[in-house]
Short mmCIF file of C-alpha atoms in Angstrom, two decimals:
data_model
loop_
_atom_site.label_atom_id
_atom_site.label_comp_id
_atom_site.label_asym_id
_atom_site.label_seq_id
_atom_site.Cartn_x
_atom_site.Cartn_y
_atom_site.Cartn_z
CA MET A 30 0.07 -0.08 -0.04
CA THR A 31 1.36 3.48 -1.05
CA VAL A 32 1.38 6.13 1.70
CA VAL A 33 0.94 9.65 0.59
CA GLN A 34 3.04 11.87 2.93
CA GLU A 35 2.12 15.68 3.25
CA ARG A 36 4.30 17.92 1.72
CA PRO A 37 5.72 19.82 4.94
CA GLU A 38 4.56 23.39 3.52
CA PHE A 39 1.28 22.06 3.71
CA THR A 40 1.33 20.51 6.92
CA SER A 41 2.57 23.74 8.55
CA GLU A 42 -0.25 25.85 6.36
CA ARG A 43 -2.69 23.37 7.96
CA GLN A 44 -1.36 23.16 11.68
CA ALA A 45 -0.99 27.47 11.42
CA LEU A 46 -4.73 27.67 10.24
CA TYR A 47 -6.18 25.41 12.68
CA GLU A 48 -3.97 26.79 15.64
CA GLN A 49 -5.44 30.09 14.93
CA ALA A 50 -9.32 29.00 14.81
CA ARG A 51 -8.75 27.39 18.38
CA HIS A 52 -7.08 29.89 19.82
CA GLY A 53 -9.64 32.33 18.59
CA PRO A 54 -9.46 36.17 18.32
CA GLY A 55 -6.63 36.69 20.63
CA ARG A 56 -5.59 37.11 24.29
CA ALA A 57 -7.08 40.28 24.89
CA ALA A 58 -10.69 38.35 23.89
CA THR A 59 -9.61 35.82 26.12
CA GLU A 60 -8.83 38.01 29.27
CA ALA A 61 -12.15 39.89 28.64
CA GLN A 62 -14.32 36.69 28.73
CA HIS A 63 -12.85 35.50 31.80
CA ALA A 64 -13.13 39.07 33.22
CA LYS A 65 -16.70 38.52 32.91
CA GLY A 66 -16.47 35.55 35.00
CA LYS A 67 -17.13 33.39 31.93
CA LEU A 68 -15.27 30.52 30.39
CA THR A 69 -14.21 30.26 26.81
CA VAL A 70 -15.79 27.95 24.59
CA ARG A 71 -13.48 25.21 24.54
CA GLU A 72 -12.90 25.29 27.90
CA ARG A 73 -16.91 24.87 28.41
CA LEU A 74 -16.41 21.88 25.95
CA ASP A 75 -13.62 20.15 27.60
CA LEU A 76 -15.81 20.29 30.79
CA LEU A 77 -18.90 18.56 29.23
CA PHE A 78 -17.15 15.90 27.27
CA ASP A 79 -14.97 13.23 28.33
CA GLU A 80 -11.30 13.92 28.36
CA GLY A 81 -9.86 13.49 24.67
CA THR A 82 -13.06 12.65 22.79
CA PHE A 83 -14.46 15.84 21.02
CA ASN A 84 -14.41 15.76 17.29
CA GLU A 85 -14.81 19.41 15.74
CA VAL A 86 -16.21 19.84 12.44
CA GLU A 87 -16.50 22.89 10.34
CA THR A 88 -13.35 24.78 12.33
CA LEU A 89 -12.11 26.45 9.42
CA ARG A 90 -15.83 27.96 8.34
CA ARG A 91 -15.80 31.61 7.53
CA HIS A 92 -19.00 34.10 6.78
CA ARG A 93 -19.27 35.62 3.52
CA ALA A 94 -21.04 38.48 4.14
CA THR A 95 -20.11 42.06 2.94
CA GLY A 96 -20.99 45.30 4.13
CA PHE A 97 -20.59 47.62 7.32
CA GLY A 98 -17.13 46.23 7.43
CA LEU A 99 -17.74 42.43 7.55
CA GLU A 100 -15.92 41.83 4.62
CA ASN A 101 -12.53 42.86 6.47
CA LYS A 102 -13.62 40.78 9.39
CA ARG A 103 -13.68 37.03 8.55
CA PRO A 104 -12.56 34.75 11.80
CA TYR A 105 -12.71 31.37 11.57
CA THR A 106 -15.55 28.99 12.99
CA ASP A 107 -17.41 32.11 12.60
CA GLY A 108 -18.40 32.44 16.30
CA VAL A 109 -19.85 28.55 16.93
CA VAL A 110 -17.75 25.61 17.78
CA ILE A 111 -19.67 22.36 16.85
CA GLY A 112 -19.11 18.44 17.01
CA TRP A 113 -19.41 15.45 18.86
CA GLY A 114 -17.70 13.49 21.66
CA LYS A 115 -18.22 11.15 24.61
CA VAL A 116 -20.13 11.58 27.76
CA HIS A 117 -19.97 8.84 30.34
CA GLY A 118 -19.03 6.75 27.30
CA ARG A 119 -22.08 7.67 25.02
CA THR A 120 -22.03 10.13 21.80
CA VAL A 121 -23.41 13.29 22.45
CA PHE A 122 -23.51 16.39 20.17
CA ALA A 123 -23.00 19.91 20.76
CA TYR A 124 -22.62 23.49 19.48
CA ALA A 125 -20.78 26.34 21.13
CA HIS A 126 -21.13 29.90 20.98
CA ASP A 127 -17.76 31.69 21.09
CA PHE A 128 -18.77 35.38 22.86
CA ARG A 129 -15.40 36.27 21.54
CA ILE A 130 -16.50 36.70 18.15
CA PHE A 131 -18.94 38.78 16.99
CA GLY A 132 -20.31 38.93 20.42
CA GLY A 133 -21.79 34.86 19.79
CA ALA A 134 -24.16 36.56 17.59
CA LEU A 135 -25.86 34.41 14.77
CA GLY A 136 -24.88 35.03 10.89
CA GLU A 137 -25.98 32.72 8.12
CA ALA A 138 -22.64 30.86 8.35
CA HIS A 139 -23.07 30.69 12.21
CA ALA A 140 -26.46 29.20 11.59
CA GLN A 141 -25.60 26.83 8.86
CA LYS A 142 -23.15 25.08 11.20
CA ILE A 143 -25.44 24.68 13.78
CA HIS A 144 -28.07 23.30 11.34
CA LYS A 145 -25.47 20.59 10.32
CA LEU A 146 -24.64 19.84 13.71
CA MET A 147 -28.74 19.20 14.71
CA ASP A 148 -28.93 17.19 11.27
CA LEU A 149 -25.90 14.89 12.26
CA ALA A 150 -27.32 14.55 15.88
CA GLU A 151 -30.70 13.68 14.19
CA ALA A 152 -29.13 11.17 11.76
CA ALA A 153 -27.10 9.41 14.21
CA GLY A 154 -29.88 9.56 17.12
CA ALA A 155 -27.75 11.46 19.92
CA PRO A 156 -28.47 14.04 22.47
CA VAL A 157 -27.78 17.55 21.39
CA VAL A 158 -26.39 20.02 24.04
CA GLY A 159 -26.22 23.84 23.32
CA LEU A 160 -23.78 26.07 25.04
CA CYS A 161 -25.68 29.35 24.25
CA ASP A 162 -23.42 32.72 24.93
CA GLY A 163 -24.76 34.51 22.04
CA ALA A 164 -26.30 38.09 21.52
CA GLY A 165 -28.98 37.10 19.22
CA ALA A 166 -29.11 37.83 15.16
CA ARG A 167 -25.87 39.20 13.49
CA ILE A 168 -27.52 42.80 12.99
CA GLN A 169 -25.05 43.56 10.02
CA GLU A 170 -26.71 40.03 7.78
CA GLY A 171 -29.88 41.31 8.11
CA VAL A 172 -32.37 38.90 7.01
CA THR A 173 -30.42 36.15 6.68
CA ALA A 174 -29.36 35.84 10.05
CA LEU A 175 -33.00 35.72 11.12
CA ALA A 176 -33.79 32.84 8.12
CA GLY A 177 -30.94 30.99 10.33
CA TYR A 178 -32.78 31.06 13.46
CA GLY A 179 -35.82 29.61 11.59
CA GLY A 180 -33.70 26.77 10.63
CA ILE A 181 -32.55 26.29 14.07
CA PHE A 182 -36.34 26.43 15.43
CA GLN A 183 -37.32 23.92 12.63
CA ARG A 184 -35.03 21.54 13.87
CA ASN A 185 -35.75 21.89 17.60
CA VAL A 186 -39.57 20.97 16.95
CA ARG A 187 -38.68 18.22 14.38
CA ASN A 188 -36.32 16.62 17.10
CA SER A 189 -38.60 17.29 20.11
CA GLY A 190 -39.17 13.74 21.43
CA VAL A 191 -37.00 12.14 18.94
CA ILE A 192 -33.40 12.90 20.70
CA PRO A 193 -32.94 14.73 23.70
CA GLN A 194 -32.11 18.36 23.24
CA ILE A 195 -30.14 20.39 26.42
CA SER A 196 -29.69 24.43 26.38
CA VAL A 197 -27.21 25.82 28.80
CA MET A 198 -27.19 29.40 29.17
CA LEU A 199 -23.89 30.53 29.75
CA GLY A 200 -24.55 34.38 28.51
CA PRO A 201 -27.07 37.23 27.40
CA CYS A 202 -29.51 35.69 24.87
CA ALA A 203 -32.06 37.97 23.67
CA GLY A 204 -34.77 37.73 20.87
CA GLY A 205 -34.46 34.99 18.57
CA ALA A 206 -31.41 33.38 20.86
CA ALA A 207 -34.24 32.81 23.78
CA TYR A 208 -36.62 30.99 21.74
CA SER A 209 -34.35 27.66 20.77
CA PRO A 210 -33.83 27.01 24.45
CA ALA A 211 -37.45 27.61 25.24
CA LEU A 212 -38.27 24.62 22.54
CA THR A 213 -35.79 22.46 24.07
CA ASP A 214 -36.25 19.71 26.98
CA PHE A 215 -33.87 21.29 29.49
CA VAL A 216 -32.54 24.63 30.11
CA PHE A 217 -29.84 25.26 32.44
CA MET A 218 -28.63 28.88 33.42
CA VAL A 219 -25.52 30.13 35.52
CA ARG A 220 -26.66 32.87 38.05
CA GLY A 221 -24.52 36.27 37.05
CA ILE A 222 -23.88 35.45 33.56
CA ALA A 223 -26.93 34.42 32.01
CA GLN A 224 -29.63 35.94 30.99
CA MET A 225 -32.77 35.46 28.72
CA PHE A 226 -35.22 37.91 27.41
CA ILE A 227 -37.22 38.88 24.23
CA THR A 228 -36.97 42.53 24.59
CA GLY A 229 -34.05 43.96 26.94
CA PRO A 230 -34.08 46.25 30.13
CA ASP A 231 -33.84 49.39 27.75
CA VAL A 232 -36.68 48.40 25.53
CA VAL A 233 -38.97 47.45 28.46
CA GLN A 234 -38.51 51.18 30.23
CA ALA A 235 -38.72 52.95 26.74
CA VAL A 236 -42.37 51.10 26.15
CA THR A 237 -43.44 50.49 29.76
CA GLY A 238 -41.56 52.95 31.94
CA GLU A 239 -40.51 50.30 34.15
CA GLU A 240 -36.92 49.84 35.43
CA ILE A 241 -35.11 46.70 35.87
CA SER A 242 -31.76 45.27 35.31
CA GLN A 243 -30.59 42.39 33.05
CA GLU A 244 -30.56 40.05 35.86
CA GLY A 245 -33.82 41.25 37.48
CA LEU A 246 -35.46 40.61 33.90
CA GLY A 247 -34.12 37.32 32.66
CA GLY A 248 -31.60 36.18 35.28
CA ALA A 249 -31.46 32.21 36.43
CA ASP A 250 -33.19 33.09 39.56
CA THR A 251 -35.95 34.64 37.65
CA HIS A 252 -36.74 32.15 35.12
CA THR A 253 -36.19 29.01 37.73
CA SER A 254 -38.58 30.39 40.26
CA LEU A 255 -40.99 32.81 38.77
CA SER A 256 -41.46 32.36 34.72
CA GLY A 257 -40.51 28.40 34.77
CA VAL A 258 -38.60 28.84 31.79
CA ALA A 259 -35.48 27.34 32.83
CA GLY A 260 -35.03 23.90 35.10
CA PHE A 261 -31.78 24.53 37.03
CA ALA A 262 -29.72 27.40 38.30
CA TYR A 263 -26.09 27.52 39.24
CA ASP A 264 -23.56 29.61 40.77
CA ASP A 265 -20.68 28.56 38.80
CA GLU A 266 -19.93 26.85 35.12
CA GLU A 267 -18.21 23.79 36.35
CA SER A 268 -21.39 22.54 38.70
CA CYS A 269 -23.49 23.45 35.96
CA LEU A 270 -21.75 21.18 33.07
CA GLU A 271 -21.23 18.30 35.68
CA ASP A 272 -24.97 18.37 36.43
CA VAL A 273 -25.42 18.14 32.49
CA ARG A 274 -23.29 15.31 32.43
CA HIS A 275 -25.09 13.73 35.03
CA LEU A 276 -28.54 14.60 33.47
CA LEU A 277 -27.46 12.75 30.33
CA SER A 278 -26.45 9.66 32.28
CA MET A 279 -30.26 9.11 32.91
CA LEU A 280 -31.81 10.00 29.53
CA PRO A 281 -31.53 7.44 26.56
CA GLN A 282 -30.08 8.52 23.35
CA ASN A 283 -33.04 8.56 21.38
CA ASN A 284 -36.88 7.99 21.39
CA ARG A 285 -36.06 4.25 20.01
CA GLU A 286 -34.06 3.35 23.14
CA LEU A 287 -34.67 2.96 27.00
CA PRO A 288 -32.78 5.05 29.55
CA PRO A 289 -29.51 3.47 30.56
CA SER A 290 -29.72 1.15 33.68
CA GLU A 291 -26.90 0.40 36.09
CA GLU A 292 -25.83 -2.23 38.74
CA CYS A 293 -27.55 -1.37 41.99
CA ASP A 294 -26.15 -2.13 45.39
CA ASP A 295 -29.37 -0.63 47.32
CA PRO A 296 -31.05 -4.12 48.07
CA ALA A 297 -34.38 -4.27 46.02
CA ASP A 298 -36.37 -5.73 49.01
CA ARG A 299 -34.99 -2.85 51.37
CA ARG A 300 -37.71 -2.06 53.67
CA ASN A 301 -39.02 1.59 54.32
CA ASP A 302 -40.19 1.22 57.94
CA VAL A 303 -39.60 5.30 58.49
CA LEU A 304 -41.99 6.20 56.02
CA GLY A 305 -45.00 5.90 58.80
CA GLU A 306 -43.12 8.34 60.59
CA LEU A 307 -42.38 10.73 57.84
CA VAL A 308 -45.96 10.80 56.84
CA PRO A 309 -48.27 11.93 59.29
CA ALA A 310 -51.75 10.26 59.40
CA ASP A 311 -53.71 13.24 59.83
CA ALA A 312 -54.49 14.84 56.56
CA ASN A 313 -54.55 18.25 57.74
CA ARG A 314 -50.67 17.97 59.08
CA SER A 315 -47.71 18.78 56.43
CA TYR A 316 -44.47 17.13 55.36
CA ASP A 317 -41.81 17.03 53.11
CA MET A 318 -42.58 14.73 50.09
CA ARG A 319 -38.90 14.95 49.05
CA ARG A 320 -37.85 12.83 52.12
CA VAL A 321 -40.43 10.14 51.16
CA ILE A 322 -38.73 10.18 47.72
CA GLU A 323 -35.30 9.97 49.35
CA GLU A 324 -36.22 7.01 51.28
CA ILE A 325 -37.71 5.11 48.41
CA VAL A 326 -35.21 5.53 45.22
CA ASP A 327 -31.70 3.94 45.05
CA HIS A 328 -29.28 5.47 47.46
CA GLY A 329 -31.96 8.52 48.19
CA GLU A 330 -30.76 10.38 44.78
CA PHE A 331 -32.84 11.92 42.69
CA PHE A 332 -32.71 14.72 40.17
CA GLU A 333 -35.34 17.15 40.64
CA VAL A 334 -36.37 19.39 37.58
CA HIS A 335 -37.56 23.12 38.30
CA GLU A 336 -37.04 22.69 41.85
CA ASN A 337 -37.95 26.26 42.75
CA TRP A 338 -41.02 26.88 40.26
CA ALA A 339 -44.44 25.43 41.25
CA THR A 340 -43.00 24.11 44.29
CA ASN A 341 -46.38 22.62 45.36
CA VAL A 342 -45.17 19.29 42.84
CA VAL A 343 -42.24 17.65 43.11
CA CYS A 344 -40.97 16.14 39.26
CA ALA A 345 -37.80 14.29 39.34
CA LEU A 346 -35.65 11.93 37.49
CA THR A 347 -34.15 9.18 39.32
CA ARG A 348 -33.46 5.22 39.78
CA LEU A 349 -35.18 2.56 41.15
CA ASP A 350 -32.96 -0.80 41.31
CA GLY A 351 -30.68 0.70 38.89
CA HIS A 352 -33.62 1.66 36.02
CA VAL A 353 -34.32 5.19 35.45
CA VAL A 354 -37.90 6.53 36.48
CA GLY A 355 -39.53 9.73 36.41
CA ILE A 356 -41.58 10.85 39.83
CA VAL A 357 -44.44 13.08 39.95
CA ALA A 358 -45.16 13.93 43.39
CA ASN A 359 -47.56 16.55 45.39
CA GLN A 360 -45.65 18.66 47.63
CA PRO A 361 -47.85 19.05 50.86
CA ALA A 362 -45.02 21.32 52.00
CA ALA A 363 -45.99 23.99 49.75
CA LEU A 364 -49.93 25.25 49.25
CA ALA A 365 -50.68 22.01 50.86
CA GLY A 366 -50.10 19.96 47.76
CA VAL A 367 -52.76 21.43 45.71
CA LEU A 368 -52.85 21.71 42.06
CA ASP A 369 -52.72 25.12 40.58
CA ILE A 370 -51.87 26.88 36.90
CA PRO A 371 -47.99 26.42 37.28
CA ALA A 372 -48.25 22.98 39.19
CA SER A 373 -50.29 21.59 36.33
CA GLU A 374 -48.18 22.95 33.56
CA LYS A 375 -44.80 21.87 35.06
CA ALA A 376 -46.08 18.37 35.68
CA ALA A 377 -47.35 17.91 32.25
CA ARG A 378 -44.42 18.50 30.68
CA PHE A 379 -42.60 16.21 32.77
CA VAL A 380 -44.89 13.48 32.11
CA GLN A 381 -44.73 14.18 28.33
CA LEU A 382 -40.91 13.99 28.47
CA CYS A 383 -40.91 10.73 30.61
CA ASP A 384 -43.09 9.34 27.88
CA ALA A 385 -41.27 10.68 25.11
CA PHE A 386 -37.96 8.97 26.05
CA ASN A 387 -39.67 5.85 27.42
CA ILE A 388 -39.02 6.51 31.04
CA PRO A 389 -41.74 4.95 33.36
CA LEU A 390 -43.70 7.06 35.41
CA VAL A 391 -44.45 6.90 39.23
CA THR A 392 -47.09 9.30 40.51
CA LEU A 393 -46.98 9.91 44.74
CA VAL A 394 -50.46 11.32 45.17
CA ASP A 395 -51.60 13.45 48.13
CA VAL A 396 -53.71 16.28 46.82
CA PRO A 397 -56.45 17.92 48.62
CA GLY A 398 -57.80 19.49 45.33
CA PHE A 399 -57.26 22.55 42.47
CA LEU A 400 -56.47 25.57 44.16
CA PRO A 401 -59.77 27.71 44.07
CA GLY A 402 -59.88 31.55 43.76
CA VAL A 403 -60.89 33.64 41.14
CA ASP A 404 -57.47 34.24 39.73
CA GLN A 405 -56.92 30.56 39.21
CA GLU A 406 -60.53 30.49 37.22
CA HIS A 407 -59.62 33.65 35.03
CA GLY A 408 -56.26 32.39 34.51
CA GLY A 409 -57.50 29.56 32.89
CA ILE A 410 -57.15 26.29 35.44
CA ILE A 411 -59.53 24.45 33.52
CA ARG A 412 -57.47 24.08 30.56
CA HIS A 413 -54.11 24.36 32.32
CA GLY A 414 -55.37 21.55 34.74
CA ALA A 415 -56.64 19.69 31.22
CA LYS A 416 -52.84 19.65 30.08
CA LEU A 417 -51.76 17.50 32.80
CA LEU A 418 -54.97 15.14 32.48
CA TYR A 419 -53.84 15.04 28.39
CA ALA A 420 -50.48 14.17 29.42
CA TYR A 421 -51.11 11.37 31.45
CA CYS A 422 -53.85 9.91 29.25
CA ASN A 423 -51.63 9.99 26.07
CA ALA A 424 -48.47 8.07 28.06
CA THR A 425 -47.94 4.89 27.02
CA VAL A 426 -44.42 4.24 29.53
CA PRO A 427 -45.46 2.03 32.38
CA ARG A 428 -47.23 3.79 34.74
CA ILE A 429 -47.89 3.35 38.41
CA SER A 430 -49.49 5.51 41.26
CA LEU A 431 -49.61 5.26 44.88
CA ILE A 432 -51.73 7.16 46.98
CA LEU A 433 -50.23 7.96 50.34
CA ARG A 434 -52.79 10.12 52.22
CA LYS A 435 -55.60 12.08 50.37
CA ALA A 436 -56.46 12.36 46.81
CA TYR A 437 -59.60 14.35 46.76
CA GLY A 438 -61.97 15.38 43.76
CA GLY A 439 -61.14 16.23 40.06
CA ALA A 440 -57.37 16.23 41.26
CA TYR A 441 -57.38 12.60 42.38
CA ILE A 442 -58.63 11.44 38.83
CA VAL A 443 -55.87 14.19 37.12
CA MET A 444 -52.90 12.75 39.03
CA ASP A 445 -52.61 9.41 37.25
CA SER A 446 -55.64 7.87 38.50
CA GLN A 447 -56.43 4.01 37.47
CA SER A 448 -59.36 5.36 35.45
CA ILE A 449 -57.52 7.35 33.13
CA GLY A 450 -54.93 4.59 32.75
CA ALA A 451 -52.55 3.85 35.10
CA ASP A 452 -51.46 0.58 34.89
CA LEU A 453 -51.31 -0.30 38.73
CA THR A 454 -52.79 1.56 41.67
CA TYR A 455 -51.41 1.08 45.18
CA ALA A 456 -52.16 2.88 48.39
CA TRP A 457 -51.34 3.01 51.86
CA PRO A 458 -53.69 2.05 54.67
CA THR A 459 -54.24 6.16 55.72
CA ASN A 460 -55.42 6.83 52.13
CA GLU A 461 -58.46 8.98 51.63
CA ILE A 462 -60.08 8.97 48.21
CA ALA A 463 -63.47 10.89 47.92
CA VAL A 464 -64.91 13.94 45.93
CA MET A 465 -63.90 16.25 48.99
CA GLY A 466 -63.14 16.10 52.22
CA ALA A 467 -65.26 14.66 54.93
CA GLU A 468 -66.40 17.70 56.58
CA GLY A 469 -67.02 19.66 53.83
CA ALA A 470 -69.39 16.55 52.20
CA ALA A 471 -70.93 16.66 55.51
CA ASN A 472 -71.91 20.39 55.25
CA VAL A 473 -73.47 19.61 51.60
CA ILE A 474 -75.18 16.36 51.89
CA PHE A 475 -76.49 17.36 55.39
CA ARG A 476 -76.84 20.87 55.37
CA ARG A 477 -80.68 20.83 56.36
CA GLU A 478 -80.15 18.52 58.65
CA ILE A 479 -77.40 20.28 60.66
CA ALA A 480 -78.80 23.42 60.14
CA ALA A 481 -82.66 22.13 61.99
CA SER A 482 -80.51 20.44 64.52
CA ASP A 483 -80.90 21.62 68.34
CA ASP A 484 -77.25 20.80 68.54
CA PRO A 485 -75.76 21.60 65.29
CA GLU A 486 -72.13 21.02 65.95
CA ALA A 487 -73.12 17.68 67.48
CA THR A 488 -75.03 16.23 64.41
CA ARG A 489 -72.01 18.07 62.11
CA ALA A 490 -69.46 15.69 63.84
CA ALA A 491 -71.79 12.90 63.81
CA ARG A 492 -72.25 13.03 59.76
CA ILE A 493 -68.63 13.70 59.64
CA LYS A 494 -68.09 10.56 61.12
CA GLU A 495 -70.72 8.78 58.89
CA TYR A 496 -69.56 9.93 55.80
CA ARG A 497 -65.59 9.03 56.61
CA SER A 498 -66.52 5.58 57.52
CA ARG A 499 -68.99 4.98 54.63
CA LEU A 500 -67.03 5.96 51.68
CA MET A 501 -63.55 7.30 52.76
CA HIS A 502 -62.25 4.42 54.88
CA PRO A 503 -59.13 2.78 53.25
CA TYR A 504 -60.64 -0.11 51.47
CA TYR A 505 -63.54 1.64 49.77
CA ALA A 506 -61.75 2.01 46.31
CA ALA A 507 -60.09 -1.06 47.01
CA GLU A 508 -63.46 -2.87 46.97
CA ARG A 509 -64.52 -1.50 43.89
CA GLY A 510 -61.23 -2.07 41.59
CA LEU A 511 -60.16 1.34 41.80
CA VAL A 512 -57.11 0.45 43.76
CA ASP A 513 -55.09 -2.36 43.15
CA ASP A 514 -53.81 -3.30 46.40
CA VAL A 515 -53.54 -1.51 49.86
CA ILE A 516 -50.02 -2.04 51.00
CA ASP A 517 -47.93 -1.54 53.98
CA PRO A 518 -45.90 1.47 53.63
CA ALA A 519 -42.93 -0.16 54.52
CA GLU A 520 -42.90 -2.35 51.71
CA THR A 521 -43.08 0.56 49.35
CA ARG A 522 -39.84 -0.05 47.44
CA VAL A 523 -40.47 -3.48 46.48
CA ARG A 524 -43.74 -3.36 45.54
CA LEU A 525 -42.68 -0.49 42.91
CA ILE A 526 -39.76 -2.05 41.78
CA ARG A 527 -41.23 -5.36 41.55
CA ALA A 528 -44.10 -3.63 39.47
CA LEU A 529 -42.13 -1.50 37.09
CA GLU A 530 -40.02 -5.18 36.55
CA MET A 531 -43.10 -6.37 35.19
CA LEU A 532 -44.16 -3.78 33.18
CA ARG A 533 -40.53 -3.30 31.64
CA ALA A 534 -41.88 -4.76 28.34
CA LYS A 535 -44.95 -2.99 28.37
CA SER A 536 -46.66 -1.92 24.99
CA ALA A 537 -49.39 0.44 24.38
CA PRO A 538 -49.65 1.68 21.03
CA LEU A 539 -52.02 5.01 20.29
CA PRO A 540 -54.69 4.97 17.47
CA SER A 541 -53.12 6.11 13.99
CA ARG A 542 -53.13 9.85 13.94
CA LYS A 543 -50.97 12.94 12.92
CA HIS A 544 -51.10 13.97 16.44
CA GLY A 545 -53.55 15.05 19.19
CA ASN A 546 -54.91 18.66 19.77
CA GLN A 547 -53.68 19.26 23.33
CA PRO A 548 -55.28 21.93 25.54
CA GLN A 549 -53.31 25.19 25.14
#
């Protein structure tokens, strides 16, 4: 076999070009990036990927735009680095904006590189991570820059539910730069350096007169606690990217695969005797559902999504006997665990995510109902609550619900009751399933009798006791087949693991259709 030797002058030229591209616009720009408390694009990629596995493509790509001085400024990479590598040994694709070049702004060539990266990820069936540090569309390129964003959005939607898509916000992202992350599955943000907004503080003040900082308008804490746009906030890039790697270790490569499992040394038959102490029998007493989750799952570890937004419901990825599951749970420690508009939206999107990527669902129920109020009704609690109902009814992954304590009214139905398709429904002996609490029910059913009584309070107490004993005892639903088994709380972990093992090969095809018309 003849080996073709590269001529020394070609080798030298090639090495010089690639060195120039990899070092970026120079030391001053790098120092300016570091002075803002931000890492450079390649430092970020080194943190994301397993060491030595990143393969870059289109390193020497440059724009072809003219006008406004662009023809005299044509840096290599055009402000975005694209390629693939390994994360925990599995293939992941990534694009990363380089803020040192055009402020990371998107032009035609820049966009085409991202299009190529997303197309490669789709073809390979592997996740895409966007390390976002760009100021939006490149103004000097006009409509071609806007069209570039359109191509990204189209691919975000086409790949939604096909391959995992993760956005990591590491700089100011305004206008079109904020819409692509909103279309992806997960959004991470770093405090102090990352902001997302459609119109910045200056425009807001000019139009409305309101004064607000960039961080206050669209910073990490704003989006993780108020808007719900982002799911995770961190104080530094290192811990942020480490959690991105952890999340990827729990997701399948695409919608045709199951999530990765791992060997587990936490016994599958470990008893949960402490649960009887963690959850008060009195339905009016509060407790932290996170402690229940910790007790049940492998080694007490779970990865919570939207921890600081809609805190009356907990959504988390975790493992049971080494297999990934998604947990949706009411949180009695916040608003008594009621469902309201934000909680319904949060849980609905999480259920859809798990269903899209073959992640079984475990629902822990302790819900007093939907939150009453004029604001909730006028805000559309009916249609927002219907989103959660739709998501559960549409989900074909294994679904197990466990009623810990109370489950009242429509909220009981919505929280993956057996009547909407849960494969198995368990309940603890403390469960109360009813249209409403005994006090409210007695006041409605026996209103006239109580009013006419010589001792209304004694009559009310007697009727409350009667209603509870007849319709709210722990075995009423089991007698009617709406609960499969009333279990000892100490056996919760082992019962869930056995049920999930049985359901692992579940097949539940939906009717043929283009798509449903889910509530908006």
